[in-house]
CSV table of C-alpha atoms in Angstrom, one decimal:
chain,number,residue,atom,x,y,z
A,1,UNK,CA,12.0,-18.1,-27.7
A,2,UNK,CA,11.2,-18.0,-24.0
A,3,UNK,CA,8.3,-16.5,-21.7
A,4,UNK,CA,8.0,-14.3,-19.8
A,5,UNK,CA,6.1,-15.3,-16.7
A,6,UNK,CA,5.0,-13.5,-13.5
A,7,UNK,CA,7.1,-15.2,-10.5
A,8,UNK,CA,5.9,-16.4,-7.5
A,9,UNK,CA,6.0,-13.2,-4.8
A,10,UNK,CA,4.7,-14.8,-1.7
A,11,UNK,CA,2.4,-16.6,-0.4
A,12,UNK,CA,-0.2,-14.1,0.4
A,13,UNK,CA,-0.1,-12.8,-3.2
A,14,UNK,CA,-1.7,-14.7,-6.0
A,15,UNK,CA,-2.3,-11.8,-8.7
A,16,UNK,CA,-0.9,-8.3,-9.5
A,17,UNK,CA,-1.2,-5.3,-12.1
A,18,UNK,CA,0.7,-4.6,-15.2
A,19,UNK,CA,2.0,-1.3,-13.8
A,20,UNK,CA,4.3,-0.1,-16.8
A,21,UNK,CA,6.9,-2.2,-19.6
A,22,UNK,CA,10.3,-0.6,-19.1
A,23,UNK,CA,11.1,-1.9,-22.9
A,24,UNK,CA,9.1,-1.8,-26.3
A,25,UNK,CA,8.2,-4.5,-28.4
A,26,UNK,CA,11.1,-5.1,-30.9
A,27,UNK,CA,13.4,-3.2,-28.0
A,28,UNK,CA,16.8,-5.6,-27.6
A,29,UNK,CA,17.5,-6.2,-23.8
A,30,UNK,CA,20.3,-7.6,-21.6
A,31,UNK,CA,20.0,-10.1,-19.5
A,32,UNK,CA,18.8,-8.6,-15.8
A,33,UNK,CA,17.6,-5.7,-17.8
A,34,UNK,CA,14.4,-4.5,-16.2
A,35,UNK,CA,11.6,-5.4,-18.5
A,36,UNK,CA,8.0,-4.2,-17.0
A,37,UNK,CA,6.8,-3.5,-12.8
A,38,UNK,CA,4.4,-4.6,-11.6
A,39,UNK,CA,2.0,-3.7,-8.7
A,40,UNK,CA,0.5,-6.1,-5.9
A,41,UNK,CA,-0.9,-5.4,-2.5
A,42,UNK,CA,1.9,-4.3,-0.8
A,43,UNK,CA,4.6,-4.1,-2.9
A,44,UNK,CA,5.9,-2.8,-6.2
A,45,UNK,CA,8.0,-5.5,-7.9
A,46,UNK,CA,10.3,-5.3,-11.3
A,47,UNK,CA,10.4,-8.1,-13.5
A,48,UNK,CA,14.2,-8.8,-15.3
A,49,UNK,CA,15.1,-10.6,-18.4
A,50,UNK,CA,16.4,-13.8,-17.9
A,51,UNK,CA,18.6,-13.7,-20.8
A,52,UNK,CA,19.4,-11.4,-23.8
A,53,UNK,CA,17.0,-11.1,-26.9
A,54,UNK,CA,14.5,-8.8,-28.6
A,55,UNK,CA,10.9,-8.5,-26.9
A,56,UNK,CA,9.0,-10.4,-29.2
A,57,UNK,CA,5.6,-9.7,-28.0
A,58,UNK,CA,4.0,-8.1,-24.9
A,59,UNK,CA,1.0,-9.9,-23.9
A,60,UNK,CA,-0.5,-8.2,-21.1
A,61,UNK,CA,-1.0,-4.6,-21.6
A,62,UNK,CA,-0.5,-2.0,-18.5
A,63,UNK,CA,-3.4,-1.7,-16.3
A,64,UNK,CA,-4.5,-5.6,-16.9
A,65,UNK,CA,-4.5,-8.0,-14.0
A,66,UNK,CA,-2.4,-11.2,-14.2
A,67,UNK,CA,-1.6,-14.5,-12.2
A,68,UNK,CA,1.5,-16.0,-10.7
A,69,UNK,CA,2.8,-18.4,-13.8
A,70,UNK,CA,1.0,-16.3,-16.0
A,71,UNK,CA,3.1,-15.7,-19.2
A,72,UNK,CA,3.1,-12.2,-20.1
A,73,UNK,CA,5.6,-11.4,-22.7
A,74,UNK,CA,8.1,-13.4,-25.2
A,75,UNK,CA,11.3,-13.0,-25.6
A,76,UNK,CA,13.7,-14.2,-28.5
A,77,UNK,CA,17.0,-15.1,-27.7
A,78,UNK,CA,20.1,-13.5,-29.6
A,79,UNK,CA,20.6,-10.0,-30.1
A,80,UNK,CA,17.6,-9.4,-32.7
A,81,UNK,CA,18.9,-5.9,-34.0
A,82,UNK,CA,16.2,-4.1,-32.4
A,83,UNK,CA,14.6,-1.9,-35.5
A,84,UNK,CA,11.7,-0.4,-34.7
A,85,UNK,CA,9.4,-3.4,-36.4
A,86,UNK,CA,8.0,-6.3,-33.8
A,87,UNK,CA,9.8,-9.1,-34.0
A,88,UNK,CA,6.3,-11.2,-33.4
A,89,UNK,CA,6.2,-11.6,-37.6
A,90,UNK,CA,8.0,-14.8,-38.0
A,91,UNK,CA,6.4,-16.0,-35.2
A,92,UNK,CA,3.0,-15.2,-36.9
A,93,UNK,CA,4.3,-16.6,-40.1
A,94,UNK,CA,4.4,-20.2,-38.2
A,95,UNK,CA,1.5,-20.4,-35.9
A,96,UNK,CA,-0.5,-18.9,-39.4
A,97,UNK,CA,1.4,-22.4,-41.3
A,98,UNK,CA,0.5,-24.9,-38.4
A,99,UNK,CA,-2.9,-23.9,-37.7
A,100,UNK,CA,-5.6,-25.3,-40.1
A,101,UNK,CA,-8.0,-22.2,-40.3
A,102,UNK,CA,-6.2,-18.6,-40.8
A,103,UNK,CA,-7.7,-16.2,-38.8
A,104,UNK,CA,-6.0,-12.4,-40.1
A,105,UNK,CA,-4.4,-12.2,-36.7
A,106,UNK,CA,-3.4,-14.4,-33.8
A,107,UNK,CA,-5.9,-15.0,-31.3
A,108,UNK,CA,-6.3,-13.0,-28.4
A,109,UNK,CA,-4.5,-13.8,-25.0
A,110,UNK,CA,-6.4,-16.2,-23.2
A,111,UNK,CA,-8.4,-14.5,-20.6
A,112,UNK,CA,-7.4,-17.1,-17.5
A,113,UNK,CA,-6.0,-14.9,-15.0
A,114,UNK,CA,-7.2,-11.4,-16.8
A,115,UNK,CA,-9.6,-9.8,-14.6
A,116,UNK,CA,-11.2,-7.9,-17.1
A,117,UNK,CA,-13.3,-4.9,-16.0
A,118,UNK,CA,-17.2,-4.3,-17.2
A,119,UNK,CA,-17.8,-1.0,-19.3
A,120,UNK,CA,-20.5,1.2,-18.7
A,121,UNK,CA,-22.5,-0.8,-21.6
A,122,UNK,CA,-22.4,-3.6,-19.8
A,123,UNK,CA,-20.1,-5.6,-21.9
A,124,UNK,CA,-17.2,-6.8,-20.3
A,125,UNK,CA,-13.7,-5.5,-21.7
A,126,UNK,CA,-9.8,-5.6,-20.6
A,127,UNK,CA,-8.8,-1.9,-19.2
A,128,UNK,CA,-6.0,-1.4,-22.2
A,129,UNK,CA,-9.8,-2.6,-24.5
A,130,UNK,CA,-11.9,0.2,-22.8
A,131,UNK,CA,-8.8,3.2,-22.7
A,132,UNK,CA,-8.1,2.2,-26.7
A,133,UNK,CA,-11.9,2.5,-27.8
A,134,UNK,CA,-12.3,5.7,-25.8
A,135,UNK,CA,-9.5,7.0,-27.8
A,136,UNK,CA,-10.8,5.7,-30.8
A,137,UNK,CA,-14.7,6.7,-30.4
A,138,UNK,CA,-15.6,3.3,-30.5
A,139,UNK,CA,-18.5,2.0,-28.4
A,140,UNK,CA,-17.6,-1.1,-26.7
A,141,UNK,CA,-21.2,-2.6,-27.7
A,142,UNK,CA,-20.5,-2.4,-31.5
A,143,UNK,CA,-16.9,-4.8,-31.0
A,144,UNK,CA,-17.4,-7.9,-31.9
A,145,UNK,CA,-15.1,-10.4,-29.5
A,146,UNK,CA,-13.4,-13.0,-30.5
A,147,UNK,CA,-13.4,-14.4,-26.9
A,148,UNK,CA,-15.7,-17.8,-26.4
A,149,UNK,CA,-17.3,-15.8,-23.1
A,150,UNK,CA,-17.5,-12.4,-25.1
A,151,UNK,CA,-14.5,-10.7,-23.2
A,152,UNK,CA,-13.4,-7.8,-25.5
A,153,UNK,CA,-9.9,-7.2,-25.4
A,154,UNK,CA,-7.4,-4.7,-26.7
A,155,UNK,CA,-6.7,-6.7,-30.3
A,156,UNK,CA,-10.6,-7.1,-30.7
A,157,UNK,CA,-10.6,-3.2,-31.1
A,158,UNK,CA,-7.9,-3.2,-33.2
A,159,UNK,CA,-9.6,-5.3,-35.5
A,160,UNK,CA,-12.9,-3.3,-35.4
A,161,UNK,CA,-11.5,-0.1,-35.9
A,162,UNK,CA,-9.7,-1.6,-39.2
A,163,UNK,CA,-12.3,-2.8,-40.3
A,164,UNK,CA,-15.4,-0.1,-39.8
A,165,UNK,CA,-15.2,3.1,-41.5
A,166,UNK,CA,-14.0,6.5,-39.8
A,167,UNK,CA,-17.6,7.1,-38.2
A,168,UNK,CA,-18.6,10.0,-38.9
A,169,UNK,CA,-21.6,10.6,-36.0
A,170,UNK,CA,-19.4,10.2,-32.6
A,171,UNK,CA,-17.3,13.0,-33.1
A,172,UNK,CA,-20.8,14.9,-33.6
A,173,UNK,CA,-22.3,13.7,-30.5
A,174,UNK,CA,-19.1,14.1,-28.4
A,175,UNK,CA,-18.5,17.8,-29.8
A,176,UNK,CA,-20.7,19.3,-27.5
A,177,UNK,CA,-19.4,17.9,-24.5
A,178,UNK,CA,-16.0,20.0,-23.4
A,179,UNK,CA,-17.7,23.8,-24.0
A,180,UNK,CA,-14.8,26.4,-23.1
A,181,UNK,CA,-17.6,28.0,-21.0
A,182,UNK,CA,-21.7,28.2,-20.3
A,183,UNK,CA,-24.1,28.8,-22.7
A,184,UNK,CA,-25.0,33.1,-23.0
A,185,UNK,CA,-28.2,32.1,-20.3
A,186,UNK,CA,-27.8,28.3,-20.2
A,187,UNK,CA,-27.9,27.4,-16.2
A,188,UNK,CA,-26.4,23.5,-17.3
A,189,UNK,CA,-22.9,22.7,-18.7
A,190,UNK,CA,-20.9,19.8,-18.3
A,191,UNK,CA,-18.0,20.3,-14.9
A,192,UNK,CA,-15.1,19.1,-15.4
A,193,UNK,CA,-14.0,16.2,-14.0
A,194,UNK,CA,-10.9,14.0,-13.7
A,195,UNK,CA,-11.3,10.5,-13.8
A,196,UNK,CA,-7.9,7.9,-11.8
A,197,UNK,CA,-7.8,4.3,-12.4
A,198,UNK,CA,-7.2,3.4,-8.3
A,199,UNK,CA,-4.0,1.9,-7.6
A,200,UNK,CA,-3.6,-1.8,-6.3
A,201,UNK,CA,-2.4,-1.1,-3.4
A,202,UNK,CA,-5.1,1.8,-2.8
A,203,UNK,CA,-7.4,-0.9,-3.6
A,204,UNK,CA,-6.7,-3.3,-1.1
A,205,UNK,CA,-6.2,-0.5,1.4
A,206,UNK,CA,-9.9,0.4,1.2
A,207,UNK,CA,-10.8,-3.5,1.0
A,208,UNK,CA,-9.1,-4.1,4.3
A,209,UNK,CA,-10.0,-1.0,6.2
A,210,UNK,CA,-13.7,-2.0,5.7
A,211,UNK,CA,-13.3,-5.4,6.4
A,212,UNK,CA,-11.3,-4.3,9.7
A,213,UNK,CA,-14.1,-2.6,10.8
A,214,UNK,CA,-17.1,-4.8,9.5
A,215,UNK,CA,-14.9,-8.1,11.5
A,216,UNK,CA,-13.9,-6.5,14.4
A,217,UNK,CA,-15.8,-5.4,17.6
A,218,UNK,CA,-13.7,-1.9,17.3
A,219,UNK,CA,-13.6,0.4,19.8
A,220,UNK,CA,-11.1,3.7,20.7
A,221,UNK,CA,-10.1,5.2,24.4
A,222,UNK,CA,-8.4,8.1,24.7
A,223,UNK,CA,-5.9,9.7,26.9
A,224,UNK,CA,-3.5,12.5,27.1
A,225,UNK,CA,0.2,12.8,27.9
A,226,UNK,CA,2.7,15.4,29.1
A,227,UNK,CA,5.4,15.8,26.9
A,228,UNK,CA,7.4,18.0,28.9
A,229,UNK,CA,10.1,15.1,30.3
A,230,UNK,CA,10.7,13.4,26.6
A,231,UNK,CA,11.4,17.0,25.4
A,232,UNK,CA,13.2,17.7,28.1
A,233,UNK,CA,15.4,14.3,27.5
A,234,UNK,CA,15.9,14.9,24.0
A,235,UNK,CA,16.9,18.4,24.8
A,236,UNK,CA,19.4,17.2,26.6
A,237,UNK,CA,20.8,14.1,25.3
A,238,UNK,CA,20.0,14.8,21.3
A,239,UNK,CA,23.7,15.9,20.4
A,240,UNK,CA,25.4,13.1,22.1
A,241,UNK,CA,23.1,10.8,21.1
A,242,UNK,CA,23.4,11.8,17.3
A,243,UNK,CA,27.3,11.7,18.1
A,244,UNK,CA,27.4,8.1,19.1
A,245,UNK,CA,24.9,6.8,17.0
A,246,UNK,CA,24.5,8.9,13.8
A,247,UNK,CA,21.1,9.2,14.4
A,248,UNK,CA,18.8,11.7,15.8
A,249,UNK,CA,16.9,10.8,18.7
A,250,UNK,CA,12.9,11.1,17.8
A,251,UNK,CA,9.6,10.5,19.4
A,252,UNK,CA,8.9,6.8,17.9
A,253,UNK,CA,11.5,5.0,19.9
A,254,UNK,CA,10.3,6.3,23.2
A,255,UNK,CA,6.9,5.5,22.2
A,256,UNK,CA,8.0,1.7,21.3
A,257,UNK,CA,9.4,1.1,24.1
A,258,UNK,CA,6.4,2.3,26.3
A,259,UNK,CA,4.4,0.1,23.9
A,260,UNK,CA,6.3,-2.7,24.3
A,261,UNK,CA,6.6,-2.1,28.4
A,262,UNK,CA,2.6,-2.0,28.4
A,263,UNK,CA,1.9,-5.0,25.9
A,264,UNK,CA,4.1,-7.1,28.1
A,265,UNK,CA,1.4,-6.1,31.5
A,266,UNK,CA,-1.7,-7.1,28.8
A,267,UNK,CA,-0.9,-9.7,26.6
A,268,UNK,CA,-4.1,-9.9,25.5
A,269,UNK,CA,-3.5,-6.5,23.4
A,270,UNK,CA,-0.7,-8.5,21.6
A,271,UNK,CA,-2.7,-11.3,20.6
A,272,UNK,CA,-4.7,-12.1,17.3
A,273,UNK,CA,-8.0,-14.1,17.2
A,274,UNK,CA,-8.0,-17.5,15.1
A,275,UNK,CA,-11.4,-19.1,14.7
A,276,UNK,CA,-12.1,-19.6,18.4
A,277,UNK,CA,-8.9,-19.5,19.6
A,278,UNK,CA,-6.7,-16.8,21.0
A,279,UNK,CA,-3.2,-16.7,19.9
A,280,UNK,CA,-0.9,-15.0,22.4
A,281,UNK,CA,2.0,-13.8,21.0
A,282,UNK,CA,5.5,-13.8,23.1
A,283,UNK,CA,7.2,-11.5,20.7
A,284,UNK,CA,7.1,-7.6,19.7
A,285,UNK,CA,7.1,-7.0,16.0
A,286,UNK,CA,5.8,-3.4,16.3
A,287,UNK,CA,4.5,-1.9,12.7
A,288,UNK,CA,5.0,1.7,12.0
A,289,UNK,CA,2.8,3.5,9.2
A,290,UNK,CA,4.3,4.8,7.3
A,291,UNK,CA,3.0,7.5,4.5
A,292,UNK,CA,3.6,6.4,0.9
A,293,UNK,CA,2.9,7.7,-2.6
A,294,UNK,CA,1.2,4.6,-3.1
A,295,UNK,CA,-0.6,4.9,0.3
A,296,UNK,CA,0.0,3.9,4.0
A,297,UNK,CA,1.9,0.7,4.9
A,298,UNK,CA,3.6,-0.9,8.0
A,299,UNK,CA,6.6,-2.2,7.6
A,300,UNK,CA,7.5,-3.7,11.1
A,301,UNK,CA,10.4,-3.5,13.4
A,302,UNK,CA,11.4,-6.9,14.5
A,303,UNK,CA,11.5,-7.8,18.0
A,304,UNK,CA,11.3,-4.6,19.4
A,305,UNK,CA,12.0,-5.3,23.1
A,306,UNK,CA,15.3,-6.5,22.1
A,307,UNK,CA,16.7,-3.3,20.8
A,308,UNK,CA,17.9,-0.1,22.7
A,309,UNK,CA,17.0,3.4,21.3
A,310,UNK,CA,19.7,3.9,18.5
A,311,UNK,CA,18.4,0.7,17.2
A,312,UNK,CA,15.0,1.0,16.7
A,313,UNK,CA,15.5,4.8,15.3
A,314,UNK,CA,18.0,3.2,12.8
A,315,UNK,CA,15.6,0.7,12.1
A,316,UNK,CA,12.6,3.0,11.6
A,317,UNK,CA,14.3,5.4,9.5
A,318,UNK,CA,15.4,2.5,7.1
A,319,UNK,CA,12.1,1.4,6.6
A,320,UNK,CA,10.7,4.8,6.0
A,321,UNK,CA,13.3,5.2,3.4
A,322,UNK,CA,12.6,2.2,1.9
A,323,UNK,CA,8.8,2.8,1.9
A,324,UNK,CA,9.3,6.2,0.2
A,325,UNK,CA,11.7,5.0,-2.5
A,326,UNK,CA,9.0,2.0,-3.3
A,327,UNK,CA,11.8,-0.3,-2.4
A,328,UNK,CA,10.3,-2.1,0.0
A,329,UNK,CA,10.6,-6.6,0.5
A,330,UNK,CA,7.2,-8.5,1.5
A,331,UNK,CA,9.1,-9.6,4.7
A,332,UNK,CA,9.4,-5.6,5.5
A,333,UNK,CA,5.9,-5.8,6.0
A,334,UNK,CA,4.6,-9.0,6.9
A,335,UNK,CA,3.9,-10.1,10.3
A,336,UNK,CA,3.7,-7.6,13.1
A,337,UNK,CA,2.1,-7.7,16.6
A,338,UNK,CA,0.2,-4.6,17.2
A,339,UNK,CA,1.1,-1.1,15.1
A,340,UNK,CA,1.9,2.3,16.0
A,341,UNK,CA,0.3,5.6,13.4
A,342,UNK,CA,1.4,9.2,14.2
A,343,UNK,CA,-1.0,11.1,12.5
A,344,UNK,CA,0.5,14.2,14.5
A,345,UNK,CA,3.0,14.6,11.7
A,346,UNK,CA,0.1,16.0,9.3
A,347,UNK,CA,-1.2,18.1,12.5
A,348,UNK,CA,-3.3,15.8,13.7
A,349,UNK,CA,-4.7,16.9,16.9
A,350,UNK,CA,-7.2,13.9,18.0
A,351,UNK,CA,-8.6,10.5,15.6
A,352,UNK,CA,-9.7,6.7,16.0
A,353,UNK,CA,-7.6,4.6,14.2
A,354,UNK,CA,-8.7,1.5,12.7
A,355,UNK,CA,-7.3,-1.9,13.0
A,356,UNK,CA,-4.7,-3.5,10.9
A,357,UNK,CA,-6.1,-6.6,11.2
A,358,UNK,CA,-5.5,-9.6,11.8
A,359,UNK,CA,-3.3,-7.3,15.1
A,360,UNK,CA,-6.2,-6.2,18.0
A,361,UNK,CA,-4.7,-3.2,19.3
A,362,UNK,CA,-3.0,0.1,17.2
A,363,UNK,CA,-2.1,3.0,19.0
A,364,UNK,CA,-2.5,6.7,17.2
A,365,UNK,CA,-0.2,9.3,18.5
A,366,UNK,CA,-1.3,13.2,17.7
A,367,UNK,CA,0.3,16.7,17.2
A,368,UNK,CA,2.2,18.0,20.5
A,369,UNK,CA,0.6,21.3,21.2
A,370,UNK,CA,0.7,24.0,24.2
A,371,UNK,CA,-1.9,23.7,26.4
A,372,UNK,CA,-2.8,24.9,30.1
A,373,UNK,CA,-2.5,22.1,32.4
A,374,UNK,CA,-3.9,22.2,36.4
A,375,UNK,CA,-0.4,21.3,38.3
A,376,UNK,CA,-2.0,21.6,41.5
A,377,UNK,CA,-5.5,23.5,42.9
A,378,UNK,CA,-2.9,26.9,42.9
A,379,UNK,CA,-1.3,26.7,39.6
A,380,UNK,CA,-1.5,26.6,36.2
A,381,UNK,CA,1.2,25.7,33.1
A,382,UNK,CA,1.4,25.8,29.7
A,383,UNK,CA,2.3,22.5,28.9
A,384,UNK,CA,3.0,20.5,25.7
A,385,UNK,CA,0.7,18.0,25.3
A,386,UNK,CA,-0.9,15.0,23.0
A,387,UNK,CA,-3.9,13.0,22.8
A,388,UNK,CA,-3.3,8.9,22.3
A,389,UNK,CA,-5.9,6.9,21.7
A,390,UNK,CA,-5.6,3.4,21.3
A,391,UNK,CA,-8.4,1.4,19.1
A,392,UNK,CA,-9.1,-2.4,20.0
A,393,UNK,CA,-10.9,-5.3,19.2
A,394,UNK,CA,-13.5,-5.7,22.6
A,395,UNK,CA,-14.4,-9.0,21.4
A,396,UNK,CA,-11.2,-10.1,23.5
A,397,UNK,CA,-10.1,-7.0,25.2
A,398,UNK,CA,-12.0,-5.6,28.0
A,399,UNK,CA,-12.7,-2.2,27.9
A,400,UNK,CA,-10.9,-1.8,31.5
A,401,UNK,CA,-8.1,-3.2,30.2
A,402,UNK,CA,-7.8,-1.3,27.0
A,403,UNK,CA,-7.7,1.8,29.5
A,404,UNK,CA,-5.3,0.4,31.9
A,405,UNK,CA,-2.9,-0.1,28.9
A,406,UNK,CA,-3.2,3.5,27.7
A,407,UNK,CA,-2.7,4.3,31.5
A,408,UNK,CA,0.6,2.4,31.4
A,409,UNK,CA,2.0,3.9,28.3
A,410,UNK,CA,1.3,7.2,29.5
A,411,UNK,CA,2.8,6.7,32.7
A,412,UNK,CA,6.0,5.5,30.9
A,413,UNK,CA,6.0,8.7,28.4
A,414,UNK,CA,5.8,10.9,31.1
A,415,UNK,CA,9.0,9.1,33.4
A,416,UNK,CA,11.0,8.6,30.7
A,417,UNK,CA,14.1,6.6,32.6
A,418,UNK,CA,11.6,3.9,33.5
A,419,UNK,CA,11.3,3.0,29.7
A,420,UNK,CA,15.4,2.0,30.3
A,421,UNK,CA,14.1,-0.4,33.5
A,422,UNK,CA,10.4,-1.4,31.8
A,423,UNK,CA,12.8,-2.3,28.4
């Protein structure tokens, strides 16, 4: 018999979620078969079989939290003919002949690196515990646990709804609760409601955000650019380009390249802060956010200045890809100097974005939209046009110099063939 055991994923990530088993308990598997995924901060990783067997037993339901090392599962080698009975009997049969006491089941898994969520009773209870005794009608307070701190988890249910009687007095009390519609005169009836477990990665999302913004001295300046001469280029070049380099010729490289022209004038914006020292960075890893069904992430384009346009299109649509089909590595996202959101794909017209710490400046780009622009004191043009703002941290960046940057991106936007000299 072997274990199955979380791997190590990188060291920024000590703990992830059970996100769903592939396989069944008494389901025979192939070696490299995928057996369960699992959920961390940033990525979604799947878990193999190391070699062929039956799944004995799965320890950690989905939805419970679990360490690096931690075993999860068993697995028996040999093709167990995989009926639809658990193969964890035999295994009973021993530890129930080697232990001294015989407890009517085995023990339930030890509750080291669960992180076991508190129900609304107070008592503190796995999430595959609390979703089984909601489905059961059983209240969490009346399960006794056979866990030394009182944890209730998902076999301590089990156990309690064997043993008690079909109660009779929670279906009564809960019958009242989903009426098809008001009371003839009644001005109170239950709304309904939909309750979502938040994902991992939504999690840490909303952890970081916060802490960006309770850390950092953020603040936002705006500016606005004239699209016309991009436009204008990519008019003219976007069928040669897409000839030569099977690619289309967007937005994002010509805004990381005017990034990368003004980070290179103020290298304080492509710094990080560590303790009390500033760390000046002499590369350009440039993040993009990118929008997930998970949620937004940044995977980063590696040494930015180093590539022409083709490149860093080809390299931005790979990592969109990859972040849309949940395919993508840790070393897709970590790192990265200072990041780049275009909310103007959602019709964004004008927002402050926040910080992806431990980085000190992000730049937002907005929707492109016709607007009348003063040419001189005679005339007037409709124009397309977009707000960028650019949030920083002032604890090291001077507000003149968080202007002057946005000043020097714009100026490169709007003369185009100076991005080709500034690169």
């Amino acid at each position: 018999m072997s274990e199955i055991k979380v791997p190590a994923m990188g060291e920024s990530i000590t703990e992830g979620t059970v996100s769903r088993w592939m396989v069944k308990e008494g389901d025979t598997v192939n070696q490299g078969d995928v057996l369960l995924e699992l959920e961390t901060d940033k990525v979604n990783i799947e878990i193999s079989a190391e070699e062929s067997g039956v799944l004995e037993k799965i320890i950690r339901q989905e939805g419970e939290t679990v360490e690096i090392g931690e075993t999860i599962g068993t697995l028996s080698a040999g093709s167990g003919g995989g009926s639809g009975a658990p193969a964890s009997e035999p295994a009973a049969a021993e530890e129930k002949k080697a232990a001294t006491p015989a407890p009517e089941a085995p023990t339930p898994p030890a509750p080291v690196a669960a992180a076991p969520e508190s129900s609304e009773s107070g008592k503190t209870a796995s999430p595959s515990a609390r979703k089984l005794a909601r489905e059961r009608g059983i209240e969490l307070d009346q399960v006794q646990s056979k866990d030394p701190i009182g944890r209730v988890y998902q076999d301590d249910v089990k156990s309690h709804s064997n043993q008690a009687p079909a109660p009779a007095a929670p279906p009564a009390t809960k019958a009242p609760s989903a009426p098809s519609a008001p009371a003839a005169g009644s001005s109170t009836y239950t709304k309904p409601v939909e309750r979502q477990r938040m994902s991992r990665r939504r999690a840490t999302i909303a952890k970081r955000l916060v802490e960006a913004q309770q850390t950092a001295a953020m603040l936002t300046t705006f500016n606005e650019v004239d699209m016309t001469a991009i436009m204008d280029v990519r008019k003219r070049r976007k069928d040669k380009f897409k000839e030569k380099h099977e690619i289309n010729l967007g937005f994002m490289s010509f805004f990381t390249k005017a990034v990368v022209g003004a980070l290179k004038k103020f290298p304080t914006i492509n710094a990080e802060i560590d303790g009390e020292d500033v760390v000046l960075k002499k590369y350009y890893d440039i993040g993009i956010a990118v929008s997930a069904k998970e949620g937004l992430v940044v995977p980063v384009v590696r040494d930015a200045d180093r590539l022409g346009f083709a490149e860093i299109e080809k390299s931005i649509a790979d990592l969109a890809s990859k972040a849309r089909s949940n395919t993508l590595a840790l070393s897709d996202l970590q790192g990265g100097t200072f990041t780049i959101t275009n909310g103007g794909t959602f019709g964004s017209l004008l927002s402050t974005p926040i910080l992806n710490t431990p980085q000190v400046g992000i730049l937002g780009m907005h929707k492109i939209q016709l607007r009348p622009v003063a040419i001189d004191a005679e005339r007037m043009e409709n124009r397309p046009m977009m707000y960028i703002a650019l949030s920083y941290d002032h604890r090291i960046i001077d507000g003149s110099e968080a202007v002057r940057f946005l000043v020097t991106v714009k100026e490169l936007l709007e003369d185009p063939e100076s991005l080709l000299i500034e690169g």
